[in-house]
Amino acid sequence: MKPTRGKTPKKTPRRGNQNKTKDPVEVYSRVRPLEDSNGEVCLKILSSTAVQLTPPLTSHAYKNGNYKESTHTFKYVFGPESSQKAIFDNIALALIDDLLHGKNGLLFMYGITNSGKTHTMQGTTQEGGVLPRCLDVIFNSLGDLQAKKYVFRPDRANGMDVQTEADAMMERQKKDLMPLTQRTTSTPRRKEKEDFSNIVRVPDTTRVNGLVEDNMYSVFVSYVEIYNNYIYDLLEEMPDTISAKFSSQNKGVGNDPNALSLPSKSLREDSNHNMYVANCNEVEVKSADEAYIVFLKGQKQRKVAHTKLNTESSRSHSVFNIRLVQAPLDPAGEEVLQDKNEICLSQLSLVDLAGSERTHRTKTSGDRLREAGNINASLMTLRTCIELLRENQTNNANKIVPYRDSKVTHLFKNYFDGEGKVRMVVCVNPKAADYDETTHVMRFAEVTQEVQIARPSGPKFETGLTPGRRRAHQMYRKMLEQEGTPRASLPARPAVITLGPPFPALQMNDPNEDVISNLLSFLAEREKRRNILDSERLRKEEAFRLRLQEFERETEAVRAANLDLQKEVDRYKKKVRIFENEKENINRGHDEAFRGLQNELAEKDKKLQKEMQERDKLRLALKGVQQSEKERWEKEMGKRVKANKMEYENKLWVKNAQLDQLKQIVCGSGSGDVLPAEEDQVMQEVEEPAVRPKTKPTLNRSQSPPPKRTAPPVKVRHRRSRSTSNAVWVDHKPASTLNTETVLQPVGPKKKKTVNTPSVKDLKNTDNYMVTHQEEDSKGEVETRIYKADVLTTRGGGRSVQFTDVEQLKTGSPTNSPTNRKRKSDEDGEARSKEEVESRCSYGYASRAGQSQPSVNHTVPSKKFRK
């Protein structure tokens, strides 16, 4: 038959803290002074509870476009001028008070490297930091209430055992009074031991009142460090012979390069689910100087190194634990009550966290680089745990907090899940180069302030013993010492009530012995003593009755006063409730007003964004319109440049043609082949000048130069109006001609044939020709001109056009009319117009019978040549 396998015993769940009052983690800030008073700073203290961070030009945040200033709030902000005493009184003194009254506390320093964390914790010999001042206040407050050494002993399971004064004396004799050669503990072989007894420091004289006088107290200290996620006991001394496992580890522990590395310790959980360091040395100390020397011994073994940013940079997290043991006295008030269940343990942990650092700034490598990586990883785990705790408390979630990912968070799991007061000091270096790292520290501080921790409750000693036992015992001892009784032979306290000596012997050994008379006298004496005691009892009863009556009267008076006081308290409570309601109403009104202002601001922001978007759209539209107008004007300018080019080419061609015709005329007149009357005739080509492309006629001139011909036909010019003639006119109106809609209109012939593009066929059946031309003058007015011409038959059978006169119709402003203002420039303009007409009408074209295209061959010279 197989044996049945037993079940694993169920783990006792931790008592819930849901119903307990919770307080937030209190976060303070201390700003260290600048090393260079003229250096650039990135931090400004706004008030006693707020600081402002400004990104410098060299920071990564500024380079990434983050130019905004950020404001961060704390419980209190200590400036560079703040003293160590002020920091201790505001931060650590309340934790010492809780420790002496049986409550747990945690205080840790947080910040980047070279921000002043170690200085805040340790200080100097002249101005001690938080740690030495805590030791001073503890022992100043305990005074004569301390138990003798070895009365309390650690049980190696995070608890304490109690033993009698005799056992404690035996242990003291064994460990403290025996010769050094008979001690069982071995000492490490070091070059020399440093003597700390010569250290002179200035102690703190502050003390805490209100301790229980009927209790005995003892103080135990321990000092550990967390290096590369391993826990080492700094108070452990290396034995003479060590195993090869530890001898192969790296050397260079603390400040002694020849010291060997200590073996690492493990974390365990006690019966109350509290985490502790197993097999860690706890030293019982009886004075502040003794505790400080123990701290200095451990400090010699702590890991420190030189970096670019700090000459003595902490490479590990250090934890200095102060454990206070207290237990009630026995009924006699002489020794500690021998009951382990009545022992109360309270602990204060002072933690100096190593600073986070960036390797590109510290220029670390090798072991220092590995240490920096482990430091940053542990701090990141601490930040993750804090954020998850806040999320669980805010959203009522139940996410698993990864305490076990780092030894730092696993060790202090008791404080965040259990109860105890937690305070954090954020040390800040205002140097501008540390802005990026300081920003992360400030964000972590803001998250930490939102975490709620259960408020610790003090111990309750329900022994049923009479208070004041210690003082009564001291008074009794003092009285006997005044009587001259040696302290070693002090008797026990006698009974208060007695009837005298015991009865005499009742045996009769001699007949003459009067036993009865002796007995009668003894009884009479006893009766007398009894009567005295009865009278004394009656007197005391009467006195007690009177005192009791007086006490009742006083009680009634106190009760009446309490009733009046209670009424007054109720009245004040009612006022407080009224004020609270008013405050709530005011806050509600302020919140509503604030929300209204926020909504209004949001609406204005939306409107502003909408206006900005519309402005951007309008800017883009205007840009598009500008681009299109630019392209249109570029095209128009191209057309005009092309038109001007054609105009000048035509003028050049006309000049050449005129020169050729003049040459022909001159040469012809010299040979006698040309008729004399031909000098007064001008044959012109019907073509729109290139300068007016909008009303360009469709009659084109030949592109080839005219051949040498005989004299052109001549018709005598008559200066008379031809508009009243009965002949048919060819009215050449281009399609682009505009209707002027003026009162005065040109009077044309009654019979006319209007064409847009005249052809040779149209000119064969008529003797009269007119063309309408419109253009814009320099003043922006439309000017209409009608050029009239005679259509003549050439000797070759073609048709030629001879322009005879021109009619002009022009609109203008009354202020610019010729009747109002006649200037010389107008006369010059008229002369130029006449010359322009003559120059335009100085050439024509003719066509032979059977030709499809006309050819230009006649030119009339200008007046200056005819003159």
XYZ file of C-alpha atoms in Angstrom, residues 40-46 51-59 61-62 66-72 430-436 438-439:
34
model
C 23.664 77.544 -15.475
C 20.721 76.163 -13.488
C 17.582 74.354 -14.596
C 15.628 74.472 -11.297
C 13.947 77.347 -9.510
C 12.269 77.213 -6.083
C 8.826 78.832 -6.393
C 9.831 73.918 -7.718
C 10.000 74.740 -11.429
C 12.126 72.980 -14.041
C 13.223 74.846 -17.173
C 14.805 72.884 -20.061
C 18.210 74.325 -21.010
C 19.308 74.670 -24.605
C 21.707 71.718 -24.310
C 19.134 69.224 -22.978
C 14.143 67.623 -24.219
C 14.829 71.071 -25.718
C 9.940 70.328 -25.507
C 10.315 73.969 -24.469
C 7.674 74.038 -21.722
C 8.474 74.643 -18.072
C 7.182 72.071 -15.566
C 6.119 72.627 -11.940
C 6.390 69.921 -9.263
C 20.064 72.209 -9.988
C 22.881 72.007 -12.562
C 21.577 72.444 -16.123
C 23.464 69.368 -17.386
C 21.354 67.127 -15.091
C 17.985 68.330 -16.441
C 17.018 65.156 -18.333
C 16.131 65.256 -12.879
C 12.901 65.244 -14.911
